[in-house]
Amino acid sequence: MQSSSFFGIQNLNNISRKNFLASGGKTIAIATLGGLIGSVKSDHAQAQTPGRPGDVPKDVEEPIVLEKWKSEYDQQSGPTPTPLPPDRRVGYAVVGLGHLSLEEILPALGSCKKSKLVSLVSGSPDKMKKVAAQYGIASANCYSYETYDQIKNNKEVDVIYIVLPNSMHKEFTVRGAAAGKHILCEKPMANSQAECREMIDACNKAKVKLMVAYRIQYQPHNRKLRELVQKKEFGDVKFVDAHNCQSSANPDHWRHKKALAGGGALPDIGLYCLNTTRFVLGEEPVEVFAYQYSTPGNPLFKEVEEMVSWQMRFPSGVVASCATHYNVHESRRYRVMCERGWLDIDKAYAYKGQDLSTAKADGKMELHQNIGLAEKNQFALEMDHFSDCIIKNKRPFTPGEEGLQDQMLMEAIYQSAREGKPVKVTALADNKALHGPEPELN
């Protein structure tokens, strides 16, 4: 049997307004009003209710998993940031307050998950005082180059990050290791093989960790290219073309003084081509052949070289052609050419803006792909990796031995350029022995 409300709806046009309101229509009106009130309450409740909290793990190191909101057709978000509480982060003392420290490293420490800035070391008291005020560093945690050894008494400092002219790396690594602190050293590791070995020995003797800051090996686009190469997604690698170039302008800068820099374009920026090629291929060169040039009369290049071009031959038969220049418009890229396609990164060695693209033959077509990845701070990634190694007592992915290998290869490149002939390389042939476990990056 039909309800009165249903009857009222069906016969609304067949009864008078008076009878409608006196009978089933009243029921309808009340029911409709009740529905409207319920709807308003429901809408109001939805407007006032915050988003669901998602999955909240108890472990502070596990990311909160928020409810899904993106379609599968859009690029998905990564895990939510999971910084450790400040009292569990590894404390860093940054030695040297030049361009790299002030422009990149100190800001990056603010975005780290496992690392924090606790101390400064500088030869400029006025600069250090201002930077300390900016970053909230107590005056007791600020040291000069002369009082640097007192850092051994500072329990807040776990790591010393050395960001000094190349010639000073050895001294401050040895002194820092003697103070019982782990060492993160900027590249190039030093100015000679002998200095590199002293640094490794000093850290081993003090039982502290030593890592060289090869940020490219932690950068997502370069790591993705390496993954595709090692999976042979494009077949065997046959040839690599790499260059890293920029324009310099100040002949009085330490980079143009051989005693401080050890060399010019090669150890400063050409090293990225050398190191990244080894990293991507996963093997070590057996021979190098190089050419070097500096424009006569240019005051920038009285002591250091303007340009170096070199080739590296690898056991697999791969040949890498590399070049670096100190007096041309900025260009930083490399291309890995394989049997069935190629992989290319523009701005490969830059601090940001990497652009990874590939091409592969497919019948009558050539498929081009641009691989978009979330941009991450390379300095934060490398520092957090080192902190993770300290927390978990692991060997760093880029230890001192990796820096020594590059120094040996650069010396062979300079020798080849001087002699005008290929030079056999006697550096360590096992690429895996030069690395610690793969970094856990997120």
C-alpha positions as MATLAB code, in Angstrom:
seq = 'MQSSSFFGIQNLNNISRKNFLASGGKTIAIATLGGLIGSVKSDHAQAQTPGRPGDVPKDVEEPIVLEKWKSEYDQQSGPTPTPLPPDRRVGYAVVGLGHLSLEEILPALGSCKKSKLVSLVSGSPDKMKKVAAQYGIASANCYSYETYDQIKNNKEVDVIYIVLPNSMHKEFTVRGAAAGKHILCEKPMANSQAECREMIDACNKAKVKLMVAYRIQYQPHNRKLRELVQKKEFGDVKFVDAHNCQSSANPDHWRHKKALAGGGALPDIGLYCLNTTRFVLGEEPVEVFAYQYSTPGNPLFKEVEEMVSWQMRFPSGVVASCATHYNVHESRRYRVMCERGWLDIDKAYAYKGQDLSTAKADGKMELHQNIGLAEKNQFALEMDHFSDCIIKNKRPFTPGEEGLQDQMLMEAIYQSAREGKPVKVTALADNKALHGPEPELN';
ca = [
       0.000    0.000    0.000;
       1.310    3.455   -0.915;
       2.081    5.906    1.884;
       0.176    9.133    2.255;
       3.252   11.124    1.366;
       3.681    9.199   -1.862;
      -0.039    9.615   -2.582;
       0.228   13.354   -2.013;
       3.097   13.652   -4.482;
       1.434   11.635   -7.170;
      -1.916   13.471   -6.895;
      -0.781   16.981   -6.166;
      -2.525   18.366   -9.234;
      -5.774   16.491   -8.515;
      -6.589   17.822   -4.977;
      -7.238   21.224   -3.575;
      -4.523   23.201   -1.765;
      -6.625   23.035    1.421;
      -7.046   19.267    1.318;
      -3.375   18.841    0.399;
      -2.182   20.761    3.441;
      -4.745   19.050    5.679;
      -3.677   15.576    4.722;
      -0.721   13.931    3.049;
       0.731   17.191    1.802;
       1.521   18.136    5.390;
       3.559   14.973    5.681;
       5.366   15.807    2.474;
       6.027   19.365    3.539;
       7.409   18.262    6.903;
       9.470   15.514    5.334;
      10.840   17.895    2.720;
      11.669   20.501    5.336;
      13.318   17.850    7.440;
      15.370   16.826    4.427;
      16.434   20.401    3.824;
      17.425   20.859    7.462;
      19.340   17.576    7.391;
      21.052   18.615    4.177;
      22.065   21.970    5.634;
      23.415   20.267    8.774;
      25.342   17.741    6.676;
      26.844   20.417    4.421;
      27.777   22.513    7.455;
      29.403   19.509    9.121;
      31.422   18.739    5.994;
      32.575   22.330    5.740;
      33.748   22.303    9.370;
      35.399   18.848    9.330;
      39.142   18.912    8.503;
      40.756   16.416    6.154;
      41.288   12.896    7.404;
      44.627   12.485    9.254;
      45.701    9.539    7.119;
      48.047    6.826    8.364;
      50.242    8.139   11.182;
      53.037    5.652   12.029;
      54.387    5.688   15.577;
      58.025    5.706   14.381;
      59.148    9.318   13.947;
      61.276    8.283   10.954;
      58.293    6.886    9.035;
      56.380    9.399    6.876;
      52.743   10.254    7.484;
      50.660    8.766    4.650;
      47.915   11.192    3.747;
      44.674   10.218    2.049;
      44.801    9.952   -1.724;
      43.543   12.928   -3.686;
      45.366   12.903   -7.018;
      44.269   10.911  -10.026;
      46.603    8.175  -11.213;
      46.990   10.176  -14.414;
      48.906   12.966  -12.631;
      52.438   12.802  -11.252;
      52.175   11.485   -7.720;
      53.563   13.282   -4.687;
      56.513   11.791   -2.859;
      56.475   10.777    0.810;
      55.773   13.608    3.231;
      58.968   15.096    4.743;
      60.165   13.188    7.809;
      62.714   15.326    9.627;
      64.211   13.908   12.779;
      63.611   15.883   15.966;
      66.399   18.478   16.357;
      68.036   16.657   19.270;
      68.494   13.571   17.077;
      70.030   15.318   14.071;
      73.756   15.237   13.369;
      75.518   18.513   14.185;
      77.656   20.183   11.479;
      80.465   22.706   11.747;
      81.004   24.481    8.416;
      84.604   25.565    7.811;
      84.931   28.476    5.397;
      82.298   31.107    4.647;
      82.772   31.794    0.950;
      80.349   31.614   -1.976;
      79.479   27.934   -1.686;
      78.847   28.007    2.062;
      76.812   31.194    2.138;
      74.881   30.646   -1.085;
      74.217   26.905   -0.944;
      75.387   24.896    2.071;
      74.083   26.944    4.997;
      70.616   27.389    3.435;
      70.536   23.673    2.585;
      71.158   22.711    6.201;
      67.866   24.407    7.015;
      66.018   21.907    4.808;
      67.907   18.808    5.979;
      66.082   15.985    7.736;
      68.999   14.457    9.633;
      71.532   17.285    9.786;
      71.717   20.661   11.483;
      74.118   23.610   11.642;
      75.715   24.037   15.065;
      79.097   25.673   14.469;
      81.097   27.981   12.178;
      84.806   28.295   11.423;
      86.160   31.287    9.521;
      89.186   33.506    9.088;
      86.921   36.576    8.973;
      85.583   37.519   12.455;
      83.175   40.161   11.138;
      81.680   37.845    8.539;
      81.372   34.999   11.033;
      79.676   37.239   13.623;
      77.027   38.298   11.115;
      76.430   34.766    9.798;
      76.210   33.421   13.361;
      73.525   35.985   14.150;
      71.624   35.076   10.985;
      71.630   31.351   11.740;
      71.372   31.464   15.515;
      74.841   30.083   16.251;
      76.197   30.837   19.728;
      79.488   32.741   19.901;
      80.961   29.834   21.873;
      80.456   27.684   18.768;
      82.384   30.013   16.473;
      86.062   29.320   15.812;
      88.915   30.945   13.924;
      91.402   28.926   11.908;
      93.794   29.279   14.845;
      91.306   28.061   17.488;
      89.888   25.362   15.192;
      91.446   22.501   17.209;
      89.341   23.465   20.231;
      86.357   22.061   18.391;
      87.299   18.687   19.869;
      85.688   19.858   23.141;
      82.398   20.748   21.476;
      79.968   17.874   21.955;
      77.410   19.491   19.651;
      79.711   19.032   16.639;
      79.622   15.589   15.016;
      80.768   16.511   11.490;
      83.169   19.066   10.085;
      82.291   20.165    6.544;
      85.416   21.602    4.909;
      84.613   24.267    2.309;
      88.022   25.882    1.843;
      90.450   26.434   -1.043;
      91.700   23.066   -2.282;
      95.188   23.436   -0.828;
      93.736   23.723    2.689;
      91.665   20.528    2.570;
      94.407   18.247    3.833;
      95.387   20.381    6.835;
      91.858   20.890    8.094;
      90.902   17.263    7.483;
      93.883   16.009    9.473;
      93.262   18.478   12.297;
      89.537   17.741   12.293;
      90.114   13.991   12.435;
      92.537   14.496   15.347;
      89.704   16.332   17.099;
      87.609   13.178   16.765;
      85.114   14.596   14.264;
      83.798   12.991   11.076;
      84.872   14.821    7.912;
      82.851   15.888    4.865;
      85.246   17.479    2.381;
      84.445   19.461   -0.736;
      85.815   18.296   -4.093;
      88.468   18.093   -5.373;
      89.633   16.204   -2.323;
      93.141   17.745   -2.380;
      95.923   18.912   -4.696;
      97.873   15.642   -4.911;
      97.648   11.899   -4.422;
      99.942   12.175   -1.413;
      97.617   14.658    0.296;
      94.601   12.434   -0.369;
      96.344    9.465    1.193;
      97.308   11.489    4.254;
      93.680   12.490    4.704;
      92.454    8.895    4.417;
      95.123    7.645    6.823;
      94.373   10.386    9.374;
      90.661    9.546    9.406;
      91.309    5.818    9.621;
      93.723    6.353   12.515;
      91.192    8.508   14.366;
      88.386    6.040   13.527;
      86.206    8.738   11.997;
      84.375    8.693    8.676;
      85.587   10.625    5.620;
      83.297   11.525    2.721;
      83.950   13.636   -0.386;
      81.070   15.925   -1.378;
      80.223   14.562   -4.830;
      76.705   16.002   -4.840;
      75.944   14.748   -8.388;
      75.996   11.156   -7.161;
      73.029   11.983   -4.913;
      71.073   14.108   -7.407;
      67.819   12.418   -8.628;
      68.145   13.018  -12.408;
      71.712   11.756  -12.557;
      70.826    8.751  -10.433;
      67.849    7.976  -12.702;
      70.042    8.117  -15.812;
      72.539    5.785  -14.129;
      69.710    3.372  -13.262;
      68.498    3.257  -16.892;
      72.060    2.749  -18.160;
      72.819   -0.060  -15.758;
      69.522   -1.794  -16.565;
      70.515   -1.585  -20.259;
      67.161   -0.021  -21.141;
      68.828    1.363  -24.286;
      71.271   -1.471  -24.877;
      75.011   -1.369  -24.239;
      76.708    2.010  -23.818;
      79.103    2.830  -26.655;
      80.135    6.471  -26.207;
      79.802    9.336  -23.711;
      80.074   13.032  -24.573;
      80.404   15.382  -21.573;
      81.354   18.999  -20.955;
      81.256   21.467  -18.060;
      82.047   25.089  -18.896;
      81.672   28.519  -17.348;
      83.064   32.035  -17.612;
      85.291   33.467  -14.874;
      86.292   37.086  -14.381;
      88.461   37.677  -11.296;
      92.189   36.851  -11.695;
      92.708   37.460   -7.968;
      90.229   34.785   -6.901;
      91.841   31.761   -5.248;
      90.625   29.520   -8.081;
      93.155   31.263  -10.356;
      96.099   30.740   -7.994;
      97.801   27.407   -8.603;
      99.140   27.116   -5.060;
      95.601   27.304   -3.692;
      93.598   25.569   -6.427;
      96.082   23.012   -7.722;
      94.895   23.666  -11.265;
      92.266   25.530  -13.233;
      89.172   24.330  -15.051;
      89.988   20.616  -14.661;
      89.929   20.175  -10.859;
      87.255   22.801  -10.317;
      84.537   21.960  -12.868;
      86.021   19.391  -15.259;
      86.096   16.980  -12.338;
      82.309   16.672  -12.606;
      82.617   15.192  -16.109;
      85.270   12.768  -14.898;
      83.510   11.662  -11.740;
      79.969   11.511  -13.131;
      81.054    9.433  -16.136;
      82.684    6.889  -13.824;
      79.580    6.919  -11.616;
      77.169    6.342  -14.513;
      79.193    3.615  -16.218;
      80.188    1.809  -13.025;
      83.677    1.112  -14.328;
      87.117    2.716  -14.267;
      89.158    4.018  -17.229;
      92.340    2.246  -18.293;
      93.745    5.018  -20.499;
      93.442    8.803  -20.943;
      94.486   11.152  -23.754;
      94.320   14.919  -23.179;
      94.894   18.385  -24.643;
      95.303   21.613  -22.660;
      95.201   25.282  -23.696;
      95.269   28.810  -22.229;
      94.926   32.063  -24.192;
      98.298   33.875  -24.164;
      98.238   37.172  -22.280;
      94.922   36.564  -20.494;
      95.519   37.523  -16.827;
      92.993   34.904  -15.694;
      95.284   32.122  -16.856;
      98.771   33.138  -15.787;
      98.916   30.220  -13.353;
      96.073   27.833  -14.164;
      94.695   26.359  -17.386;
      91.758   27.769  -19.300;
      90.683   24.583  -21.089;
      91.265   20.841  -20.944;
      89.834   18.317  -23.401;
      90.368   14.607  -22.809;
      89.212   11.136  -23.682;
      88.918    8.128  -21.406;
      88.927    4.522  -22.593;
      87.151    1.941  -20.445;
      87.581   -1.865  -20.260;
      84.158   -2.427  -21.862;
      85.264   -0.534  -24.956;
      83.331    2.636  -24.083;
      85.118    5.883  -24.906;
      84.183    9.094  -23.101;
      85.001   12.462  -24.640;
      85.120   15.208  -22.005;
      85.916   18.912  -22.012;
      86.012   21.776  -19.547;
      86.501   25.501  -20.107;
      86.872   28.540  -17.841;
      86.179   31.243  -20.442;
      82.952   30.451  -22.305;
      79.251   30.916  -21.535;
      77.953   28.430  -19.011;
      77.065   25.003  -20.408;
      76.845   21.815  -18.363;
      75.601   18.615  -19.969;
      76.395   15.065  -21.018;
      74.926   12.474  -23.346;
      75.265    8.695  -23.065;
      74.954    7.023  -26.476;
      73.826    3.422  -26.591;
      72.999    0.755  -29.186;
      69.276    1.543  -29.280;
      69.079    5.151  -28.153;
      70.610    7.894  -26.053;
      70.166    9.562  -22.663;
      70.921   13.245  -22.111;
      70.978   15.642  -19.148;
      71.157   19.380  -19.698;
      72.386   21.412  -16.700;
      73.655   18.084  -15.445;
      76.274   19.513  -13.077;
      74.367   22.638  -12.023;
      72.893   23.199   -8.564;
      69.361   22.932   -9.973;
      67.349   22.792  -13.208;
      68.396   19.341  -14.487;
      66.544   18.249  -17.639;
      66.660   14.515  -18.417;
      65.602   13.359  -21.886;
      65.962   10.165  -23.909;
      65.462    8.913  -27.449;
      64.926    5.364  -28.661;
      64.271    3.818  -32.056;
      60.922    2.037  -32.439;
      60.466    0.691  -35.961;
      59.949    3.643  -38.280;
      59.620    5.998  -35.334;
      62.024    7.583  -32.872;
      60.452    7.973  -29.458;
      61.550   11.004  -27.445;
      60.839   11.202  -23.743;
      61.386   13.896  -21.149;
      61.608   12.394  -17.673;
      60.265   14.807  -15.074;
      61.455   14.298  -11.518;
      60.855   16.346   -8.404;
      63.751   18.724   -7.825;
      65.608   18.216   -4.550;
      68.432   20.102   -2.882;
      71.613   18.227   -3.747;
      73.546   19.601   -0.788;
      70.834   18.549    1.650;
      70.745   15.062    0.102;
      74.492   14.522    0.397;
      74.666   15.877    3.957;
      71.718   13.771    5.079;
      73.348   10.715    3.504;
      76.512   11.334    5.514;
      74.432   11.868    8.662;
      72.624    8.598    7.989;
      75.996    6.851    7.690;
      77.014    8.244   11.068;
      73.730    7.321   12.743;
      73.795    3.778   11.298;
      77.590    3.368   11.247;
      77.865    2.777    7.484;
      80.593    3.560    4.996;
      79.698    6.667    2.933;
      78.798    6.131   -0.721;
      81.567    8.555   -1.791;
      84.420    7.938    0.693;
      87.968    9.263    0.563;
      89.032    6.505   -1.820;
      86.677    7.940   -4.439;
      88.397   11.310   -4.145;
      91.838    9.707   -4.398;
      90.812    7.889   -7.577;
      89.797   11.151   -9.256;
      93.052   12.809   -8.209;
      95.065    9.968   -9.753;
      93.081   10.277  -12.979;
      93.476   14.066  -13.126;
      97.226   13.722  -12.718;
      97.245   11.253  -15.621;
      95.215   13.743  -17.719;
      97.715   16.539  -17.015;
     100.582   14.182  -17.855;
      98.986   13.256  -21.171;
      98.451   16.930  -22.037;
     102.111   17.707  -21.282;
     103.483   14.738  -23.203;
     100.991   14.782  -26.070;
     100.323   11.052  -25.942;
      97.982    8.555  -24.244;
      98.728    7.597  -20.645;
      97.892    4.208  -19.183;
      96.035    4.449  -15.890;
      97.120    2.415  -12.908;
      94.332    3.644  -10.629;
      92.094    1.141   -8.854;
      90.121   -0.865  -11.401;
      87.229   -2.023   -9.163;
      84.549    0.673   -9.189;
      82.447   -0.999   -6.482;
      85.374   -1.038   -4.055;
      85.443    2.757   -4.220;
      81.895    3.110   -2.861;
      79.938    2.370    0.262;
      76.370    0.998    0.214;
      73.888    2.741   -2.063;
      72.413    5.797   -0.328;
      68.860    5.710    1.013;
      67.496    8.931   -0.476;
      63.921   10.214   -0.172;
];
